[in-house]
Coordinates of C-alpha atoms in Angstrom, one line a residue:
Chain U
X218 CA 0.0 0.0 0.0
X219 CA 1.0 3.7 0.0
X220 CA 3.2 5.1 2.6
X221 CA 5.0 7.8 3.5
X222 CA 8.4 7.7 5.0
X223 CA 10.5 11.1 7.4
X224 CA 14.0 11.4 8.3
X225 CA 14.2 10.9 11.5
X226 CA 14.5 13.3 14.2
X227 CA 14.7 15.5 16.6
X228 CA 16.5 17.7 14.2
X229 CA 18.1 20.3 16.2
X230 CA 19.8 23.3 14.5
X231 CA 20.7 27.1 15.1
X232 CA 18.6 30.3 14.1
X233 CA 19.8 30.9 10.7
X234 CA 20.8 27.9 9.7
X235 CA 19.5 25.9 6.5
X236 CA 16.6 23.3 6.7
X237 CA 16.6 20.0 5.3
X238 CA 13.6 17.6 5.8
X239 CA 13.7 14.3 3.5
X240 CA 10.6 12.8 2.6
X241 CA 10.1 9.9 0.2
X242 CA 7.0 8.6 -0.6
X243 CA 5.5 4.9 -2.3
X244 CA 2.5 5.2 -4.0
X245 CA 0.2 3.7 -7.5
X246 CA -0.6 6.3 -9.5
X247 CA 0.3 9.9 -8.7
X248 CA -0.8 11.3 -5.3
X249 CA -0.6 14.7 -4.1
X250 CA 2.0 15.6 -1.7
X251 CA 1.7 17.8 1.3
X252 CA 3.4 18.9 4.5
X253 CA 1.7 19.7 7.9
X254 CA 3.0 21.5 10.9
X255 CA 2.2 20.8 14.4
X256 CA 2.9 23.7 16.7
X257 CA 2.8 22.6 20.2
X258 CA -0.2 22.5 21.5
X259 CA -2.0 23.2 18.3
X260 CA -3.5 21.1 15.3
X261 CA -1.8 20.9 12.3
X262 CA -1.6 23.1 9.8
X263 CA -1.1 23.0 6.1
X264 CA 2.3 24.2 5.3
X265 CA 2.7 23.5 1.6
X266 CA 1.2 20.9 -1.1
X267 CA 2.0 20.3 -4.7
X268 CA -0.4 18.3 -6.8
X269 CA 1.8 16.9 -9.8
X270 CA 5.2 16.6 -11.1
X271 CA 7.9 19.4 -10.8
X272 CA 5.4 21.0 -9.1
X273 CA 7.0 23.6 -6.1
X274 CA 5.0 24.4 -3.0
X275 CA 5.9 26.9 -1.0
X276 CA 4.8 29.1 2.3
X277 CA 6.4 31.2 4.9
X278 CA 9.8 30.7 3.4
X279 CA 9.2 26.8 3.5
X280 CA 10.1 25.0 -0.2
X281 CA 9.0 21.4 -1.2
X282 CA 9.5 20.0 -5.1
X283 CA 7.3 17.2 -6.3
X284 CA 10.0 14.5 -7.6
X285 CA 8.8 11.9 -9.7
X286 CA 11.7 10.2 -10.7
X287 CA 13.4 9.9 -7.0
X288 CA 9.4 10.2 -5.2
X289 CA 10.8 12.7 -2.9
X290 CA 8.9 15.9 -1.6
X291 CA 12.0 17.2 0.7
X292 CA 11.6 20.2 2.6
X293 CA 13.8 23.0 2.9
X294 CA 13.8 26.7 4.5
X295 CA 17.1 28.4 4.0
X296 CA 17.2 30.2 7.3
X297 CA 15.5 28.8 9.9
X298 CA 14.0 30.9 13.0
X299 CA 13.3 29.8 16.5
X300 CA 9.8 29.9 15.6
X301 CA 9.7 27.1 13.2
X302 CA 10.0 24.8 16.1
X303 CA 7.7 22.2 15.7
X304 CA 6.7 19.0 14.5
X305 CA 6.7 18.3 10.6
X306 CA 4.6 15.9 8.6
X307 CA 5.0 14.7 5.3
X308 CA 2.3 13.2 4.0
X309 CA 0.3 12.1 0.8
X310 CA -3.1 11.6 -0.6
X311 CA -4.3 9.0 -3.4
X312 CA -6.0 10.2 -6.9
X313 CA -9.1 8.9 -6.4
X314 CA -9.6 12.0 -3.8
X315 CA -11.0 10.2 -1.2
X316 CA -9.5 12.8 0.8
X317 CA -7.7 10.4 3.0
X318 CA -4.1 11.4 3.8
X319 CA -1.4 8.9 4.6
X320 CA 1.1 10.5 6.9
X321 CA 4.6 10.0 7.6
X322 CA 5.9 9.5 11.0
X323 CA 7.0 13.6 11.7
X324 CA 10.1 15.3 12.4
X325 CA 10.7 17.4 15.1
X326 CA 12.4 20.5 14.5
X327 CA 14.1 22.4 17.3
X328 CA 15.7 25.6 16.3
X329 CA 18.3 26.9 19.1
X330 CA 18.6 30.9 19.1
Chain S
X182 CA -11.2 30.8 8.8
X183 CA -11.4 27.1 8.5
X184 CA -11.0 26.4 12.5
X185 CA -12.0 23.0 13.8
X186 CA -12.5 22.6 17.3
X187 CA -12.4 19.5 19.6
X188 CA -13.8 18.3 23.3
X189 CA -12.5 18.1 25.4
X190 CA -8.8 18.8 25.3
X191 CA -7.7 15.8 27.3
X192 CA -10.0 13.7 29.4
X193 CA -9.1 10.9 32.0
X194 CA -11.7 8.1 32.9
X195 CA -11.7 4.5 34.5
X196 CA -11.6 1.6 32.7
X197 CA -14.9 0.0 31.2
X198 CA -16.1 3.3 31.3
X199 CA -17.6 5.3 27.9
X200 CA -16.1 8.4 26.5
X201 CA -17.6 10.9 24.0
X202 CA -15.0 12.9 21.7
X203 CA -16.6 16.2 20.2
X204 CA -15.4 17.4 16.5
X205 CA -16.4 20.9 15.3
X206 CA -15.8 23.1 12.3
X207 CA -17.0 26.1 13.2
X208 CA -16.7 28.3 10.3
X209 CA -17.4 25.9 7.3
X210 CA -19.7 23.2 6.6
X211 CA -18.2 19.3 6.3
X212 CA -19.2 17.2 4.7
X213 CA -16.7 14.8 5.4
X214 CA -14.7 14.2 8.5
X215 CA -11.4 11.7 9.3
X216 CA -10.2 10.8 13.0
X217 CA -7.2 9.8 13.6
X218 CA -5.2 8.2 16.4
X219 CA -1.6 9.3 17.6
X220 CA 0.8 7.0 19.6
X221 CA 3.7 9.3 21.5
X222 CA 6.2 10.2 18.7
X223 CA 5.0 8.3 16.3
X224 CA 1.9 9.0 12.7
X225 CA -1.2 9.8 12.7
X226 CA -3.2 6.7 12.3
X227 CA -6.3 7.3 10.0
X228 CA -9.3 5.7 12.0
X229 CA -12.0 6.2 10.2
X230 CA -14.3 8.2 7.5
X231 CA -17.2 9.9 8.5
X232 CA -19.6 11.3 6.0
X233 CA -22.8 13.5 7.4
X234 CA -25.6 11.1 7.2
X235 CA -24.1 8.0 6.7
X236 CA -22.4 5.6 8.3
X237 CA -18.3 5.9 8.6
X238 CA -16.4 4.1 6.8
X239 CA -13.8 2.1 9.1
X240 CA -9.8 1.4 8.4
X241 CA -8.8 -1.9 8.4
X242 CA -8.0 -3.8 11.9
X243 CA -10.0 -0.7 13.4
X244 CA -13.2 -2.0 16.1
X245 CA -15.9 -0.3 14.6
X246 CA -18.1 -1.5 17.4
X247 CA -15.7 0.0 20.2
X248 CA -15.0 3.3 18.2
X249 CA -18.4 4.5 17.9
X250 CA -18.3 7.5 15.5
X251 CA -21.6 9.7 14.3
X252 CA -21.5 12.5 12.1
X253 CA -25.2 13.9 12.8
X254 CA -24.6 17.4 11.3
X255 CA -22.5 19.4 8.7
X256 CA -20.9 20.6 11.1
X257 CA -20.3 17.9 14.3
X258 CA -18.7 14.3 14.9
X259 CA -18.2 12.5 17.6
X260 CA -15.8 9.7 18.4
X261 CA -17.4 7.9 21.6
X262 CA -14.9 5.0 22.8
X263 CA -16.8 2.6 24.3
X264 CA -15.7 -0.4 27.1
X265 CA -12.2 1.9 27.6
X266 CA -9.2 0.3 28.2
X267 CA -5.5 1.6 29.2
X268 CA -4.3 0.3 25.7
X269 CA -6.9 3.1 24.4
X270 CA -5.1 5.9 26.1
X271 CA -4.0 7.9 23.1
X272 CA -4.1 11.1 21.0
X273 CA -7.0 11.2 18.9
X274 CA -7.4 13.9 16.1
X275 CA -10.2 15.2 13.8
X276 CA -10.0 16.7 10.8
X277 CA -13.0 18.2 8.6
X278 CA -13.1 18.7 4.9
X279 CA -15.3 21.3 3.6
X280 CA -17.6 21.0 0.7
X281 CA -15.7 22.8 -1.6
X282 CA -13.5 21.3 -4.0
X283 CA -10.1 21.3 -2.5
X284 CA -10.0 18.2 -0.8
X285 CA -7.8 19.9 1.8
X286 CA -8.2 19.4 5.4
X287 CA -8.4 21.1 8.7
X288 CA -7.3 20.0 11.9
X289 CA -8.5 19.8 15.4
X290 CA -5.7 20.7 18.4
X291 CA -6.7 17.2 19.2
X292 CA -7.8 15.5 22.1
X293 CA -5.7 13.4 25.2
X294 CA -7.0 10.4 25.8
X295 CA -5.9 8.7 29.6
X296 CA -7.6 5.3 30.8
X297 CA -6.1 4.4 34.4

């Protein structure tokens, strides 16, 4: 079945600093990809999505790419802040729009000042 | 916009007992709604679908007779965990997806399940 899989974490890094987040996925047919962020103490929140191919999302200085050919969706912020601390899910949902997302299993983020 | 609320925020109750988990949008209509369970550092775990009016549609290896989910109203769901045991302890979340055509969905802060 489909599935989503994180780099693990924590990933602990100082203000400034640049942001990597892998994220491969295994799917049939061509999903759309998304990342969520869980603020503590909050629900999560859409961050990004992309819906096909080469596509880029992008929010609040947060990057993903669609990659067919390695299914990746990394994501990536070029200078982190202290707060982007949180937890971030990669996750992916099937063509036949069910709606139902298939998560991976979050990173944790912990940006030092 | 697009705020889903949940009740309560963390409840503790004995075992055997019942509990009744409240999902709200309160700013959009749903027509669909997904809970989802989440162990301590680890995915969320889709549960079930719930569709207003109908019955929910239940994820494999899921007890649909223990979690008890009704979806009365465009705008409520409820998760009631019946016959609770401490394995149920856990982080449940709802999300709501509104009738528009995005298919995106919005998430409750999630409620804190404890069963001593």
């Amino acid at each position: 079945g489909d599935s989503v899989t994180q780099m693990e974490g924590p990933v602990t890094l100082s203000e400034e600093a640049f942001l990597t987040i892998n994220c491969t996925y295994t799917a049939t047919g061509y999903p759309s990809l998304f990342w969520y962020v869980q603020y503590p103490g909050e629900g999560l929140q859409l961050l990004l999505k992309a819906t096909k191919a080469d596509d880029k999302g992008s929010n609040k200085g947060f990057e993903a790419t669609y990659r067919k050919e390695t299914t990746s969706f990394h994501l990536e912020k070029g200078s982190v802040q202290v707060s982007d601390s949180a937890v971030y899910f990669c996750a992916l949902s099937d063509r036949g729009n069910t709606g139902k997302l298939i998560f991976g299993q979050g990173t944790t983020l912990q940006v030092k000042p | 916009g697009a705020v889903v609320s949940q009740h309560p925020s963390r409840v503790i109750c004995k075992s055997g007992t019942s509990v009744k988990i409240e999902c709200r949008s309160l700013d959009f209509q749903a027509t669909t709604m997904f809970w989802y369970r989440q162990f301590p550092k680890q995915s969320l775990m889709l549960m079930a679908t719930s569709n207003e009016g109908s019955k929910a549609t239940y994820e494999q290896g899921v007890e649909k007779d223990k979690f008890l989910i009704n979806h009365a109203s465009l705008t409520l769901s409820t998760l009631t965990v019946t016959s609770a045991h401490p394995e149920d302890s856990s982080f449940y979340i709802c999300s709501a997806q509104s009738s528009g055509s995005t298919y995106e969905q919005y998430f409750g802060p999630g409620t804190r399940l404890t069963v001593t």
